[in-house]
């Protein structure tokens, strides 16, 4: 996921490079804090990236299936 570590670093780099649409998969409890952080990155680098958050808990097969289904649509 993009909540910490390499996933977060990748999301920040995509925003800095101006990738048009960055999809960020996170668990619910990290969402609000991460949303604020990544939107501040967008503003700081004056990026035109659109950041979309999708709920995903990799420890739950049900969550993974729901994410895959919503992402495919």
PDB file of C-alpha atoms in Angstrom:
ATOM      1  CA  UNK A   1       0.000   0.000   0.000  1.00  0.00           C
ATOM      2  CA  UNK A   2       0.928   3.639  -0.180  1.00  0.00           C
ATOM      3  CA  UNK A   3       0.536   4.463   3.497  1.00  0.00           C
ATOM      4  CA  UNK A   4       4.218   4.133   4.413  1.00  0.00           C
ATOM      5  CA  UNK A   5       7.620   3.152   3.140  1.00  0.00           C
ATOM      6  CA  UNK A   6       8.281   2.555  -0.525  1.00  0.00           C
ATOM      7  CA  UNK A   7       4.593   2.877  -1.456  1.00  0.00           C
ATOM      8  CA  UNK A   8       4.415   6.364   0.044  1.00  0.00           C
ATOM      9  CA  UNK A   9       7.727   7.357  -1.542  1.00  0.00           C
ATOM     10  CA  UNK A  10       6.469   6.126  -4.922  1.00  0.00           C
ATOM     11  CA  UNK A  11       3.203   8.081  -4.616  1.00  0.00           C
ATOM     12  CA  UNK A  12       5.124  11.244  -3.701  1.00  0.00           C
ATOM     13  CA  UNK A  13       7.496  10.743  -6.641  1.00  0.00           C
ATOM     14  CA  UNK A  14       4.613  10.175  -9.084  1.00  0.00           C
ATOM     15  CA  UNK A  15       3.043  13.446  -7.910  1.00  0.00           C
ATOM     16  CA  UNK A  16       6.341  15.319  -8.223  1.00  0.00           C
ATOM     17  CA  UNK A  17       6.778  13.983 -11.760  1.00  0.00           C
ATOM     18  CA  UNK A  18       3.283  15.163 -12.679  1.00  0.00           C
ATOM     19  CA  UNK A  19       1.741  11.751 -13.342  1.00  0.00           C
ATOM     20  CA  UNK A  20      -1.837  12.592 -14.359  1.00  0.00           C
ATOM     21  CA  UNK A  21      -3.663  10.173 -12.053  1.00  0.00           C
ATOM     22  CA  UNK A  22      -2.169   8.572  -8.959  1.00  0.00           C
ATOM     23  CA  UNK A  23      -4.288   5.814  -7.373  1.00  0.00           C
ATOM     24  CA  UNK A  24      -3.399   5.278  -3.726  1.00  0.00           C
ATOM     25  CA  UNK A  25      -4.523   2.117  -1.960  1.00  0.00           C
ATOM     26  CA  UNK A  26      -4.720   2.475   1.827  1.00  0.00           C
ATOM     27  CA  UNK A  27      -6.379   1.031   4.885  1.00  0.00           C
ATOM     28  CA  UNK A  28      -9.181   3.150   6.305  1.00  0.00           C
ATOM     29  CA  UNK A  29      -7.307   4.229   9.420  1.00  0.00           C
ATOM     30  CA  UNK A  30      -4.499   5.854   7.380  1.00  0.00           C
ATOM     31  CA  UNK A  31      -6.705   7.552   4.811  1.00  0.00           C
ATOM     32  CA  UNK A  32      -7.364  11.009   6.261  1.00  0.00           C
ATOM     33  CA  UNK A  33      -3.781  11.620   7.361  1.00  0.00           C
ATOM     34  CA  UNK A  34      -2.392  10.387   4.039  1.00  0.00           C
ATOM     35  CA  UNK A  35      -4.904  12.407   2.030  1.00  0.00           C
ATOM     36  CA  UNK A  36      -3.777  15.588   3.784  1.00  0.00           C
ATOM     37  CA  UNK A  37      -0.095  14.753   3.276  1.00  0.00           C
ATOM     38  CA  UNK A  38      -0.343  13.928  -0.434  1.00  0.00           C
ATOM     39  CA  UNK A  39      -2.523  16.946  -1.184  1.00  0.00           C
ATOM     40  CA  UNK A  40       0.128  19.120   0.485  1.00  0.00           C
ATOM     41  CA  UNK A  41       2.731  17.507  -1.806  1.00  0.00           C
ATOM     42  CA  UNK A  42       0.535  18.333  -4.824  1.00  0.00           C
ATOM     43  CA  UNK A  43       0.269  21.957  -3.696  1.00  0.00           C
ATOM     44  CA  UNK A  44       3.951  22.259  -2.781  1.00  0.00           C
ATOM     45  CA  UNK A  45       5.237  21.111  -6.173  1.00  0.00           C
ATOM     46  CA  UNK A  46       2.334  22.726  -8.042  1.00  0.00           C
ATOM     47  CA  UNK A  47       1.505  19.373  -9.606  1.00  0.00           C
ATOM     48  CA  UNK A  48      -1.563  18.778 -11.759  1.00  0.00           C
ATOM     49  CA  UNK A  49      -1.787  15.189 -10.523  1.00  0.00           C
ATOM     50  CA  UNK A  50      -5.171  13.869  -9.494  1.00  0.00           C
ATOM     51  CA  UNK A  51      -4.882  11.681  -6.394  1.00  0.00           C
ATOM     52  CA  UNK A  52      -7.561   9.029  -5.852  1.00  0.00           C
ATOM     53  CA  UNK A  53      -7.766   7.015  -2.651  1.00  0.00           C
ATOM     54  CA  UNK A  54      -9.096   3.465  -2.691  1.00  0.00           C
ATOM     55  CA  UNK A  55      -9.607   1.419   0.458  1.00  0.00           C
ATOM     56  CA  UNK A  56      -7.519  -1.748   0.526  1.00  0.00           C
ATOM     57  CA  UNK A  57      -6.522  -4.032   3.381  1.00  0.00           C
ATOM     58  CA  UNK A  58      -4.057  -6.583   2.031  1.00  0.00           C
ATOM     59  CA  UNK A  59      -4.724  -8.835   5.038  1.00  0.00           C
ATOM     60  CA  UNK A  60      -8.343  -9.303   3.894  1.00  0.00           C
ATOM     61  CA  UNK A  61      -9.148 -11.339   0.791  1.00  0.00           C
ATOM     62  CA  UNK A  62     -12.587  -9.703   0.718  1.00  0.00           C
ATOM     63  CA  UNK A  63     -10.973  -6.263   0.642  1.00  0.00           C
ATOM     64  CA  UNK A  64      -8.565  -7.301  -2.139  1.00  0.00           C
ATOM     65  CA  UNK A  65     -11.437  -8.700  -4.237  1.00  0.00           C
ATOM     66  CA  UNK A  66     -13.500  -5.510  -3.735  1.00  0.00           C
ATOM     67  CA  UNK A  67     -10.501  -3.360  -4.701  1.00  0.00           C
ATOM     68  CA  UNK A  68      -9.851  -5.395  -7.853  1.00  0.00           C
ATOM     69  CA  UNK A  69     -13.499  -5.213  -8.854  1.00  0.00           C
ATOM     70  CA  UNK A  70     -13.744  -1.433  -8.312  1.00  0.00           C
ATOM     71  CA  UNK A  71     -10.420  -0.796 -10.026  1.00  0.00           C
ATOM     72  CA  UNK A  72     -11.473  -2.775 -13.112  1.00  0.00           C
ATOM     73  CA  UNK A  73     -14.601  -0.612 -13.488  1.00  0.00           C
TER      74      UNK A  73
END
